[in-house]
Amino acid sequence: MDIRQDDPNAPYVADLLALHLRELRGVMEEYAFALDASGLSAPEVTFWTAWEGAALVGFGALKQLDPRHGEVKSMRAAPEARGKGVGRALLVHIVGEARGRGYDRLSLETGTAPLHAPAVSLYRSAGFVPCEAFADYAPSPHNQFFALDLRAG
């Protein structure tokens, strides 16, 4: 799998990003905080795509919240690539980038709907633990928060 920094406005990203946003907004109502292409293009966000040969199989992003704290954003595997390790590969890449930047903490917000269960399992297996809401998030029945202490290990 090839993971490369990319442009969220690239035409080949559009369909998968649209699916991602549509699916999340369908189950989380106004509590879906996934970024669209303009949000993923912000200076504080780094966006990556994952490829198997010529096929786009996923994407993910890292947002800098402050010089020591980052947030995992918009992790997504293409439907045909689910269960093939795309999410894990992207998460390992993002955690490695956060460590390389010297972050102390990496946080994320995700949903509580059944479709989020595989992602939550992935995050927990990578060492993320439940935490309080962070940054500008407010807790709701539709979201949950996790953090990884990057100073440990």
Short mmCIF file of C-alpha atoms in Angstrom, two decimals:
data_model
loop_
_atom_site.label_atom_id
_atom_site.label_comp_id
_atom_site.label_asym_id
_atom_site.label_seq_id
_atom_site.Cartn_x
_atom_site.Cartn_y
_atom_site.Cartn_z
CA MET A 1 0.00 0.00 0.00
CA ASP A 2 1.28 3.42 -0.96
CA ILE A 3 0.33 6.32 1.32
CA ARG A 4 1.10 9.77 -0.01
CA GLN A 5 0.40 13.35 0.93
CA ASP A 6 -2.25 14.56 -1.46
CA ASP A 7 -4.75 17.25 -2.41
CA PRO A 8 -8.27 16.73 -1.01
CA ASN A 9 -9.58 18.78 -3.96
CA ALA A 10 -8.19 16.30 -6.50
CA PRO A 11 -10.94 14.93 -8.76
CA TYR A 12 -10.11 11.30 -7.89
CA VAL A 13 -10.86 12.01 -4.19
CA ALA A 14 -14.29 13.60 -4.82
CA ASP A 15 -16.49 10.49 -4.95
CA LEU A 16 -15.00 8.82 -1.86
CA LEU A 17 -15.09 12.07 0.10
CA ALA A 18 -18.72 12.67 -0.92
CA LEU A 19 -19.65 9.14 0.21
CA HIS A 20 -17.84 9.72 3.51
CA LEU A 21 -19.67 12.97 4.23
CA ARG A 22 -23.07 11.65 3.10
CA GLU A 23 -22.79 8.52 5.23
CA LEU A 24 -21.69 10.39 8.37
CA ARG A 25 -24.29 13.11 8.04
CA GLY A 26 -26.93 10.42 7.54
CA VAL A 27 -26.30 8.88 10.96
CA MET A 28 -24.94 11.77 13.02
CA GLU A 29 -27.19 14.61 11.91
CA GLU A 30 -25.69 17.96 12.92
CA TYR A 31 -23.02 16.18 15.00
CA ALA A 32 -20.99 15.06 11.96
CA PHE A 33 -17.75 17.04 12.12
CA ALA A 34 -16.00 15.48 9.14
CA LEU A 35 -14.23 18.04 6.99
CA ASP A 36 -15.09 18.63 3.36
CA ALA A 37 -12.38 19.28 0.76
CA SER A 38 -12.03 22.94 1.73
CA GLY A 39 -11.64 22.02 5.42
CA LEU A 40 -9.14 19.31 4.55
CA SER A 41 -7.17 21.93 2.57
CA ALA A 42 -6.69 24.22 5.57
CA PRO A 43 -3.06 25.06 6.41
CA GLU A 44 -3.23 23.21 9.74
CA VAL A 45 -4.42 19.97 8.07
CA THR A 46 -2.27 17.42 6.25
CA PHE A 47 -4.19 15.03 3.98
CA TRP A 48 -3.05 11.62 2.72
CA THR A 49 -4.47 9.12 0.27
CA ALA A 50 -3.85 5.36 0.31
CA TRP A 51 -3.40 3.44 -2.93
CA GLU A 52 -3.26 -0.19 -4.03
CA GLY A 53 -1.74 0.10 -7.47
CA ALA A 54 -3.90 2.59 -9.37
CA ALA A 55 -6.89 2.22 -7.01
CA LEU A 56 -7.66 4.82 -4.34
CA VAL A 57 -8.43 2.71 -1.26
CA GLY A 58 -8.68 5.35 1.45
CA PHE A 59 -7.72 8.65 2.95
CA GLY A 60 -6.97 10.26 6.30
CA ALA A 61 -5.80 13.54 7.73
CA LEU A 62 -3.99 15.06 10.67
CA LYS A 63 -4.99 18.46 12.03
CA GLN A 64 -2.64 20.43 14.26
CA LEU A 65 -4.61 21.78 17.22
CA ASP A 66 -1.56 23.36 18.85
CA PRO A 67 2.20 22.71 18.68
CA ARG A 68 1.90 19.63 20.96
CA HIS A 69 -1.57 18.29 20.11
CA GLY A 70 -2.95 16.82 16.89
CA GLU A 71 -6.30 15.41 15.80
CA VAL A 72 -6.99 12.46 13.51
CA LYS A 73 -9.50 13.65 10.89
CA SER A 74 -11.55 11.99 8.17
CA MET A 75 -10.21 8.44 8.23
CA ARG A 76 -11.95 6.48 5.48
CA ALA A 77 -11.44 3.23 3.60
CA ALA A 78 -13.15 2.78 0.24
CA PRO A 79 -16.09 0.35 0.54
CA GLU A 80 -14.36 -2.26 -1.63
CA ALA A 81 -11.23 -2.04 0.54
CA ARG A 82 -12.84 -2.42 3.98
CA GLY A 83 -11.34 -5.15 6.11
CA LYS A 84 -8.07 -5.10 4.15
CA GLY A 85 -5.95 -3.06 6.58
CA VAL A 86 -6.36 0.33 4.93
CA GLY A 87 -7.56 2.05 8.11
CA ARG A 88 -4.76 0.52 10.16
CA ALA A 89 -2.12 1.54 7.63
CA LEU A 90 -3.43 5.12 7.54
CA LEU A 91 -3.64 5.30 11.33
CA VAL A 92 -0.08 3.99 11.74
CA HIS A 93 1.06 6.60 9.23
CA ILE A 94 -0.79 9.43 11.00
CA VAL A 95 0.48 8.39 14.45
CA GLY A 96 4.02 8.24 13.06
CA GLU A 97 3.66 11.71 11.58
CA ALA A 98 2.30 13.06 14.89
CA ARG A 99 5.25 11.55 16.77
CA GLY A 100 7.64 12.99 14.18
CA ARG A 101 6.15 16.44 14.73
CA GLY A 102 6.76 16.11 18.46
CA TYR A 103 3.12 16.03 19.52
CA ASP A 104 2.43 14.86 23.06
CA ARG A 105 -1.16 13.87 22.36
CA LEU A 106 -3.24 12.73 19.43
CA SER A 107 -7.03 13.01 19.79
CA LEU A 108 -10.02 12.09 17.69
CA GLU A 109 -13.78 12.41 17.61
CA THR A 110 -15.97 9.70 16.11
CA GLY A 111 -19.58 8.66 16.11
CA THR A 112 -21.58 6.23 18.19
CA ALA A 113 -23.64 4.63 15.38
CA PRO A 114 -23.06 0.94 14.59
CA LEU A 115 -21.15 1.87 11.42
CA HIS A 116 -18.47 3.41 13.66
CA ALA A 117 -17.80 0.18 15.59
CA PRO A 118 -14.95 -1.04 13.33
CA ALA A 119 -13.20 2.34 13.58
CA VAL A 120 -13.58 2.41 17.37
CA SER A 121 -12.13 -1.10 17.55
CA LEU A 122 -9.19 0.03 15.40
CA TYR A 123 -8.53 3.09 17.56
CA ARG A 124 -8.68 1.06 20.78
CA SER A 125 -6.32 -1.57 19.36
CA ALA A 126 -3.85 1.23 18.53
CA GLY A 127 -3.85 2.41 22.16
CA PHE A 128 -6.42 5.21 22.02
CA VAL A 129 -8.47 5.51 25.20
CA PRO A 130 -11.75 7.35 25.85
CA CYS A 131 -11.34 10.96 26.89
CA GLU A 132 -13.34 14.11 27.42
CA ALA A 133 -14.37 16.37 24.57
CA PHE A 134 -11.45 18.46 23.32
CA ALA A 135 -10.90 21.56 21.19
CA ASP A 136 -14.27 23.04 20.19
CA TYR A 137 -16.27 19.81 20.43
CA ALA A 138 -19.25 19.42 22.72
CA PRO A 139 -20.31 15.96 23.88
CA SER A 140 -23.57 14.53 22.55
CA PRO A 141 -25.22 11.11 22.23
CA HIS A 142 -23.88 11.03 18.66
CA ASN A 143 -20.15 11.34 19.31
CA GLN A 144 -17.34 10.00 21.44
CA PHE A 145 -13.74 11.06 21.99
CA PHE A 146 -10.44 9.20 22.20
CA ALA A 147 -6.82 10.18 22.82
CA LEU A 148 -3.39 8.61 22.51
CA ASP A 149 -0.56 9.72 24.77
CA LEU A 150 2.41 9.95 22.42
CA ARG A 151 4.90 10.49 25.26
CA ALA A 152 4.44 6.88 26.36
CA GLY A 153 6.32 4.31 24.32
#
